[in-house]
Short mmCIF file of C-alpha atoms in Angstrom, two decimals:
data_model
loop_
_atom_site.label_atom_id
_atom_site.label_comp_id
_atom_site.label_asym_id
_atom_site.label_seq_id
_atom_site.Cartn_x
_atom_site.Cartn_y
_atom_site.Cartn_z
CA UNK A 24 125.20 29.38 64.10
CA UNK A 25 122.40 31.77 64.04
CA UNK A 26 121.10 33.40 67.17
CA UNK A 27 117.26 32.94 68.64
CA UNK A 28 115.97 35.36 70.92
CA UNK A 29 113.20 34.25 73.08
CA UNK A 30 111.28 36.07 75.63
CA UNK A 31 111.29 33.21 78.64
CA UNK A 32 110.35 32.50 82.27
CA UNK A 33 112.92 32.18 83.76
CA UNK A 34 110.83 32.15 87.25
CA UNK A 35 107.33 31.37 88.10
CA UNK A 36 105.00 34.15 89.21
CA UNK A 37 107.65 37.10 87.69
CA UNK A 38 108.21 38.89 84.33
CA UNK A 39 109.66 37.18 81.18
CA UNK A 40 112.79 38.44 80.16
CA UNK A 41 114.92 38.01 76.88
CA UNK A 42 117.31 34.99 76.83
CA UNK A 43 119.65 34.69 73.75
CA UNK A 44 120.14 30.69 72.52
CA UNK A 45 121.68 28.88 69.28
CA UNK A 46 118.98 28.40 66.96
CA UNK A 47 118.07 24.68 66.83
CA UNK A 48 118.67 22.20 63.97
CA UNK A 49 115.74 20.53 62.67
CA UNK A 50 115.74 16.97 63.06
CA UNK A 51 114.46 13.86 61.15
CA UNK A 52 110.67 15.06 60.09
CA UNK A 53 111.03 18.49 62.46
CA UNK A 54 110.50 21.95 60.84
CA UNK A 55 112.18 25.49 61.95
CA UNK A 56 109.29 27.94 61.75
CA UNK A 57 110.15 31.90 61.56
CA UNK A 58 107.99 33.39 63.77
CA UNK A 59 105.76 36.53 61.92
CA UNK A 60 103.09 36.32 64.65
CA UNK A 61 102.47 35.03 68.28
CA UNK A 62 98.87 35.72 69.98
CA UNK A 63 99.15 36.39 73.89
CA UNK A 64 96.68 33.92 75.25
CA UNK A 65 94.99 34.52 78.67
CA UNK A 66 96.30 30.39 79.63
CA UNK A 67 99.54 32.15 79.46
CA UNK A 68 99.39 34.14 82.36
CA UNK A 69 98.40 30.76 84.33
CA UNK A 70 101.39 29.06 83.14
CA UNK A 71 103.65 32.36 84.25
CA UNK A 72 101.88 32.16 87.61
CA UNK A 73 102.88 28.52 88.34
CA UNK A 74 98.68 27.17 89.06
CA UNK A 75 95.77 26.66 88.36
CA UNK A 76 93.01 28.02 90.48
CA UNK A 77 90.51 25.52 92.03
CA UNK A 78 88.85 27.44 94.32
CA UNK A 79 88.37 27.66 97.85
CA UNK A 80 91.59 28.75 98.31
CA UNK A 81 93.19 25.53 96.65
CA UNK A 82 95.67 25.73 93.82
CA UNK A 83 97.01 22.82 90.97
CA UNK A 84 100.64 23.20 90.60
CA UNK A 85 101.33 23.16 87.02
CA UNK A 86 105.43 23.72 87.47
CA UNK A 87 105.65 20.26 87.63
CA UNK A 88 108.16 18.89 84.86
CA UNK A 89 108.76 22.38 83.20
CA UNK A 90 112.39 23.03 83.02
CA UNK A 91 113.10 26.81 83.12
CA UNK A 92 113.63 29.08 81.40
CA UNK A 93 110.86 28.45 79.30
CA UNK A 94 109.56 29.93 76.36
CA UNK A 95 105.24 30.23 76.27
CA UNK A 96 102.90 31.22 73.19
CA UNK A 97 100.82 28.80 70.97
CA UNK A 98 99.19 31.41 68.96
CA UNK A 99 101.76 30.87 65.78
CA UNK A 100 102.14 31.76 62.11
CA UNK A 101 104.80 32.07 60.23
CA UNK A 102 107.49 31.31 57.39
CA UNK A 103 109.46 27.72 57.49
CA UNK A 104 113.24 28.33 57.50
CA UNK A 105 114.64 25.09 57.61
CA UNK A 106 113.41 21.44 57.64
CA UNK A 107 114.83 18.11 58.72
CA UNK A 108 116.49 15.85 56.43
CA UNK A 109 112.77 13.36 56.34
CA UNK A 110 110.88 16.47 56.15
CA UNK A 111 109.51 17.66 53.00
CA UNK A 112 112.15 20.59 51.46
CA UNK A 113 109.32 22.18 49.55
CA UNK A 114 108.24 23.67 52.85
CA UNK A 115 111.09 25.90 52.94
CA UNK A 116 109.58 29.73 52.82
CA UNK A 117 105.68 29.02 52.38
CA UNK A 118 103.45 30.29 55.40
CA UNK A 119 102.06 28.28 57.95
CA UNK A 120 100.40 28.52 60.63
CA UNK A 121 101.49 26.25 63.88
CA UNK A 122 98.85 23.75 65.29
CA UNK A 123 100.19 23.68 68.97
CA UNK A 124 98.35 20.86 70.46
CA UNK A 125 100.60 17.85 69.84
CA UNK A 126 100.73 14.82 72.02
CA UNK A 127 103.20 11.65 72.27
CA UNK A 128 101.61 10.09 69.05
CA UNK A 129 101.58 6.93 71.01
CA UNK A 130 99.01 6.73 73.56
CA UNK A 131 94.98 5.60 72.69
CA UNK A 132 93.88 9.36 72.38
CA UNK A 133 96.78 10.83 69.83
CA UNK A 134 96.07 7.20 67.77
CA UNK A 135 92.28 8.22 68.11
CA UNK A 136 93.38 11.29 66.44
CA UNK A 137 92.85 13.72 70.14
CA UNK A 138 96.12 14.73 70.84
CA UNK A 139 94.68 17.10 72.08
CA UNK A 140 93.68 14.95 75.10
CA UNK A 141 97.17 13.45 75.35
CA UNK A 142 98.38 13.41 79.22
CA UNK A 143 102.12 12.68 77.85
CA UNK A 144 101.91 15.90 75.48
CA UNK A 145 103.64 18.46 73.86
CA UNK A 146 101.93 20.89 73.33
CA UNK A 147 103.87 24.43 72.09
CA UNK A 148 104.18 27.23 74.73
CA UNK A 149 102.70 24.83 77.29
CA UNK A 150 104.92 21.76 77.89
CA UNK A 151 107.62 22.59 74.61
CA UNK A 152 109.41 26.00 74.13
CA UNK A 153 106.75 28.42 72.07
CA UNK A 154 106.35 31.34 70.14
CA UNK A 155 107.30 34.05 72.45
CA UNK A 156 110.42 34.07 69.98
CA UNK A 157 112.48 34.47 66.84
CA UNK A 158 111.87 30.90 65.98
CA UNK A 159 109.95 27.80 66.88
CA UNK A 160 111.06 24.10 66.27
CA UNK A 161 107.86 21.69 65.39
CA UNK A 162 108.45 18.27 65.80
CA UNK A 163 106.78 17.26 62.48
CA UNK A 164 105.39 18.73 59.76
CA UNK A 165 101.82 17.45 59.66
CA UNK A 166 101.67 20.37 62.42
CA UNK A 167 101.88 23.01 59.89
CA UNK A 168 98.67 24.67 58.01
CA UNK A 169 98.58 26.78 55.30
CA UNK A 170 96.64 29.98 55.86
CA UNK A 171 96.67 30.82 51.66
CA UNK A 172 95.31 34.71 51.52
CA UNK A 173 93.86 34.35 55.61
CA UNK A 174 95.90 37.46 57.05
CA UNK A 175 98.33 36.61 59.10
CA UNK A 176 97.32 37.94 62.14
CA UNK A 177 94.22 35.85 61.94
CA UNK A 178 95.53 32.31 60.67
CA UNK A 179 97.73 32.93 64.16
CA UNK A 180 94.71 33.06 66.59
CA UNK A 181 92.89 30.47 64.58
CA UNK A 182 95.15 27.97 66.31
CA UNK A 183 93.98 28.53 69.47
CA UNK A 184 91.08 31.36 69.91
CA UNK A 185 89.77 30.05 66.52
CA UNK A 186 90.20 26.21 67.45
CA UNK A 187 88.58 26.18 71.29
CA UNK A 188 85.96 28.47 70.23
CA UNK A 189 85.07 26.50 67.27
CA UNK A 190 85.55 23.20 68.90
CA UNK A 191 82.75 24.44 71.86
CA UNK A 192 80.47 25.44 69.44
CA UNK A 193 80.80 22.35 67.85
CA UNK A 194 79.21 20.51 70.89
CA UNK A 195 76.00 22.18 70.15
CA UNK A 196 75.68 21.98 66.46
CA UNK A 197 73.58 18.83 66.20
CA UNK A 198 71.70 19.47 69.55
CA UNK A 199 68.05 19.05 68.56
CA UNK A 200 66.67 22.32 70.46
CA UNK A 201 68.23 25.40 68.51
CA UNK A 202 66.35 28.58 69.39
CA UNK A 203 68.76 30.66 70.81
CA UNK A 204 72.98 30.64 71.67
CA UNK A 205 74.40 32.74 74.35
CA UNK A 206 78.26 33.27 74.65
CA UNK A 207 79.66 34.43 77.89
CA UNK A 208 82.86 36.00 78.59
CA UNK A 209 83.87 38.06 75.59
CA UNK A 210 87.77 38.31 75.82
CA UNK A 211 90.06 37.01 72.48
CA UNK A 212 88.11 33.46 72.55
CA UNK A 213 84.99 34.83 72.99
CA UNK A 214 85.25 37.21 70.50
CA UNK A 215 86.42 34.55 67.99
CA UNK A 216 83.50 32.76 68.70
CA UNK A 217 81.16 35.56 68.18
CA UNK A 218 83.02 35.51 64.74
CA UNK A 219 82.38 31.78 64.30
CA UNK A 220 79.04 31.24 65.48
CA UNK A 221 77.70 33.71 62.82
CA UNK A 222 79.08 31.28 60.16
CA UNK A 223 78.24 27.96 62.57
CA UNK A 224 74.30 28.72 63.46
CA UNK A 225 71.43 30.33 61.71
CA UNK A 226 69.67 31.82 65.29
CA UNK A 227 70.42 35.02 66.39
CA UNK A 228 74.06 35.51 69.02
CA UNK A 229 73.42 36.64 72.38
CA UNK A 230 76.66 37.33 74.57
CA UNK A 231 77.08 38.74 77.96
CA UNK A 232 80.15 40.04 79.48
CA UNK A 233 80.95 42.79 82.53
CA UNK A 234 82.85 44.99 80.07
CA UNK A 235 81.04 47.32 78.48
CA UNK A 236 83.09 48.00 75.65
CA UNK A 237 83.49 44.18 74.71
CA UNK A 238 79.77 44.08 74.62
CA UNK A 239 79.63 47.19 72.57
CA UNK A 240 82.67 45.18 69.95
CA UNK A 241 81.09 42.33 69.91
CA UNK A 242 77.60 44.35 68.87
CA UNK A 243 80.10 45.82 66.44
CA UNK A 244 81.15 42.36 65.17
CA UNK A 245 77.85 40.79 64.36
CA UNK A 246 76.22 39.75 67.86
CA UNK A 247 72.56 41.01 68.45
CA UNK A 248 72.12 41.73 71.92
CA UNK A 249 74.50 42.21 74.55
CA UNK A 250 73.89 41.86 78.30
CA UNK A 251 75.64 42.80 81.60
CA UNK A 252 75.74 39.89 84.37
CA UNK A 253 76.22 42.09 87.25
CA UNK A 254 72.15 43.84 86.27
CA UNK A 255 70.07 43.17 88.91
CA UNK A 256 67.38 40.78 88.57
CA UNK A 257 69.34 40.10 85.04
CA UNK A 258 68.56 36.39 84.76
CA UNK A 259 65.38 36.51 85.45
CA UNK A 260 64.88 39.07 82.72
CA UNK A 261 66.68 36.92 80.77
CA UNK A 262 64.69 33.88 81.57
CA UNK A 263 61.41 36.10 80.31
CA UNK A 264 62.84 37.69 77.59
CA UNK A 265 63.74 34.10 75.81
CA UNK A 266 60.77 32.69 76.80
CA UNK A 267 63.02 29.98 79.20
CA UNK A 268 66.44 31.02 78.72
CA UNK A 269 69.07 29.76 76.23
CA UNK A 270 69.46 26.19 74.59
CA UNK A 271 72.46 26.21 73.80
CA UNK A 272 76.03 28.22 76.11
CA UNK A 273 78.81 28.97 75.74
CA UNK A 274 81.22 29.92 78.72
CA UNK A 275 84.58 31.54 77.37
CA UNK A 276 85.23 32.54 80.99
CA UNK A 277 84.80 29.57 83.39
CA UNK A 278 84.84 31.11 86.76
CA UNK A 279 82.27 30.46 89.26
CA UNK A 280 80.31 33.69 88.56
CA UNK A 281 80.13 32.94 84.93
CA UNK A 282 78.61 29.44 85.79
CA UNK A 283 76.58 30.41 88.28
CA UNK A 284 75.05 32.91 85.79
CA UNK A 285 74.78 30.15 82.72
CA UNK A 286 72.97 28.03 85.21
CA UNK A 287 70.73 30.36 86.10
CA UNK A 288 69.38 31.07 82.16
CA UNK A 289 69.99 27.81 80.54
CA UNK A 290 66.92 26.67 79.33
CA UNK A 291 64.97 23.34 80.13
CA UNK A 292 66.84 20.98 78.57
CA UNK A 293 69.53 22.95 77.50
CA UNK A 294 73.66 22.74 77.28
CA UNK A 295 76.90 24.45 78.91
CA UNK A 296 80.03 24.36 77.11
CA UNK A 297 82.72 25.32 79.47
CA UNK A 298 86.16 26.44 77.64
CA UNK A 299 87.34 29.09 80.13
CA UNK A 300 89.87 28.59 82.47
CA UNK A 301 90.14 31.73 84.73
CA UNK A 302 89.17 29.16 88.02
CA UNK A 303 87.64 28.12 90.69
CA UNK A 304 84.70 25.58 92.04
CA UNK A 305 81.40 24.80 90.80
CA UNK A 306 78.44 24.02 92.59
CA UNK A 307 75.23 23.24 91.39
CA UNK A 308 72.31 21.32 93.50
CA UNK A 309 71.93 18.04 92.11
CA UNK A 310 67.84 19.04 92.42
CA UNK A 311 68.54 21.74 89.94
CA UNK A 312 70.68 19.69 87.52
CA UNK A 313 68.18 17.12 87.31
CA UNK A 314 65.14 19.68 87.25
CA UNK A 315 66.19 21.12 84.06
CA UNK A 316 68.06 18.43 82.59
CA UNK A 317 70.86 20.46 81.34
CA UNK A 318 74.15 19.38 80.32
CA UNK A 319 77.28 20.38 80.95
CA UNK A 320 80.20 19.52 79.14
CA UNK A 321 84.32 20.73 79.31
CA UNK A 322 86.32 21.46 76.52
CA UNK A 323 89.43 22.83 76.08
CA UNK A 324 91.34 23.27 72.17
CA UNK A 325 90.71 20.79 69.62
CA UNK A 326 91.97 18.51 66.97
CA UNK A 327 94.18 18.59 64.43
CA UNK A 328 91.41 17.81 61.96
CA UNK A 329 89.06 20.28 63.63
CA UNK A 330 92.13 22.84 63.08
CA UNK A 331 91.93 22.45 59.26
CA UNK A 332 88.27 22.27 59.08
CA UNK A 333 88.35 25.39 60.65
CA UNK A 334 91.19 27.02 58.27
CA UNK A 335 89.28 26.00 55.44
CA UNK A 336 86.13 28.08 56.44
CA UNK A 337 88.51 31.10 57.10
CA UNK A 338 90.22 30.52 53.49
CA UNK A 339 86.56 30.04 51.67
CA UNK A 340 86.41 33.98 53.51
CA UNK A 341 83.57 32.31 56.19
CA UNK A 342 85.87 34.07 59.34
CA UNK A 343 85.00 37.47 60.07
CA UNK A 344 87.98 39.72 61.57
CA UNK A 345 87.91 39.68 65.36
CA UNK A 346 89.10 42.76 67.11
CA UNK A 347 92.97 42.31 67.42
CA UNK A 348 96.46 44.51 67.99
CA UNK A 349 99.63 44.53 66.58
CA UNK A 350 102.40 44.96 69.82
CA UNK A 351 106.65 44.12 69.36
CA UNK A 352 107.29 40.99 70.63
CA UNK A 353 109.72 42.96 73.44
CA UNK A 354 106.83 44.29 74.46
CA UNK A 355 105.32 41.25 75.95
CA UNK A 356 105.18 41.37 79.12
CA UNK A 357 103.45 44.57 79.16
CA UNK A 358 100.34 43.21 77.49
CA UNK A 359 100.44 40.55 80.07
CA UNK A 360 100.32 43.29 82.59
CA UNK A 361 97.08 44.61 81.04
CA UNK A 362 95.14 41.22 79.85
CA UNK A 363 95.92 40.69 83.80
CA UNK A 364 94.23 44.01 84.91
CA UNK A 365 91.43 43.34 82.37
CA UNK A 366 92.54 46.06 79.96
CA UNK A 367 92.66 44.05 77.04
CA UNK A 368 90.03 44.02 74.18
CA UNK A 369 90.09 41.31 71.57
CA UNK A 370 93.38 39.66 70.97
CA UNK A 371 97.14 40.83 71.51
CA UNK A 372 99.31 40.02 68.15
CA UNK A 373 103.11 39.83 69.08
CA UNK A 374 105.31 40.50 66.38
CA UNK A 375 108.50 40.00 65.57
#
């Protein structure tokens, strides 16, 4: 039998390394995807480290029920090799991209249609072996997507970058008060929701990020003014320059400086989307909350349905190209190494 190569953890909180395995056998309705592309995914490097950060020094173990080694990466397109024997055989060699976020199928969310939200999941790279590899086994093939003429690159960050930014922006779309839109934290999924929101809003995109060079890319890709949290006196410029601050947020970072700085210029009456996961606590006087009457709301990936609405707008060409780059799949663990140190602008492709 074929060989698949896979670059696993094989321990928490060290580098991945190759591991060489017999290439699985597609069973029932499962599908054998060839992996073309894998995005690197800043969730990743929380899975390598073993936690979660809550802040004030306290950590959520995330090891729990992960059997090592382990292969990560949900960012996947590619060719289908080989199907089960209930799967569809037409599917052999088209392109698809990979929608990673698959629950149990049983539970009230995944029949809701959220598997997404499913606490018995299986989602790729996070809970099932991934795309860090030669191949990837889907366990059905109402997972797959087809990307048409969407470059490949981009129908792979579409199911993850593309789907959490799209899904946050979502939560604002049919908010009554629609003036202004900031997005905060520009790294891969705050870049692809620069991209989106252009398509997704008629008002003018704000963003605000402490690298200067992701503000000037994201000026670049279509946002109109940029801003740099760290200023001083920053929000309260903010504050006067919007004439009350912004409606509608976005945070793509979700660390405590990030929402302590979308408090600070949300508007009256206006709405945080939090989809970042770097960590920590947040605090907010209850005096303040009620004061403005702002809402905040989590979100993290969406649904399947939500992944094909949003591969239909990139097919009907309504997805401009994010800043991205092509690196060997061998490579991988160097471009974890620099996402880590913050060296990373746009979205790592791994490629096999």
């Amino acid at each position: 039998m074929a060989q698949m190569r896979r670059q696993s953890l094989v321990k928490f909180d060290a580098p991945l390394c190759e591991t060489i395995v017999e290439t699985p056998k597609p069973q029932g309705r499962e599908v054998l995807v060839r992996i073309e592309r894998c995005g690197l995914c800043h969730s990743d490097l929380h899975i390598q480290d073993g936690y979660a950060d809550l802040g004030g020094g306290k950590k959520l173990d995330t090891t729990r029920g992960m059997v090592l080694p382990f292969t990560l990466g949900h960012e996947i397109a590619g060719v289908v090799d080989e199907v089960g024997p209930e799967a569809d055989k037409s599917l052999i060699g088209r392109k698809m991209a990979v929608f990673p976020w698959i629950g149990c199928g049983q539970c009230r969310d995944c029949l809701n249609g959220d598997e997404n939200l499913c606490a018995r999941n299986r989602f790729l790279g996070v809970s099932i072996d991934g795309g860090f590899a030669s191949h990837v086994l889907v366990p059905d093939q109402k997972y797959l997507i087809d990307y048409g003429q969407v470059p490949v690159d981009t129908a792979a960050t579409l199911m993850c970058s593309g789907i959490t930014a799209y899904g946050a922006l979502k939560r604002l779309v049919d908010r009554q008060r629609q003036r202004n839109l900031l997005l905060l934290g520009l790294g891969g999924v705050g870049m692809m929701g620069v991209s989106l929101a252009q398509a997704m809003f008629k008002q003018p995109i704000t963003v605000a990020d402490l690298s200067a060079s992701a503000r000037d890319a994201a000026l670049k890709n279509g946002a109109s003014a940029a801003y740099d949290p760290t200023e001083a006196d920053i929000a309260k410029r903010i504050v006067k320059e919007t004439d009350g601050g912004f409606d509608g947020i976005v945070d793509f970072a979700g660390n405590e400086k990030s929402m302590a700085f979308a408090t600070s210029v949300v508007a009256r009456g206006g709405k945080i989307v939090v989809s970042g996961l770097m960590g920590g606590n947040f605090n907010l006087p209850m005096v303040q909350w009620i004061y403005k009457r702002m809402t905040v709301e989590g979100f993290m990936t969406g649904t399947l349905a939500e992944a094909q609405e949003l591969m239909a707008l990139a097919r009907a060409g309504k997805v401009k190209p994010t800043p991205m780059k092509e690196e060997p799949m061998a490579d991988v663990q160097k471009w974890i190494d620099q996402l880590r140190a913050g060296k990373v602008v746009g979205r790592i492709m791994l490629k096999n």
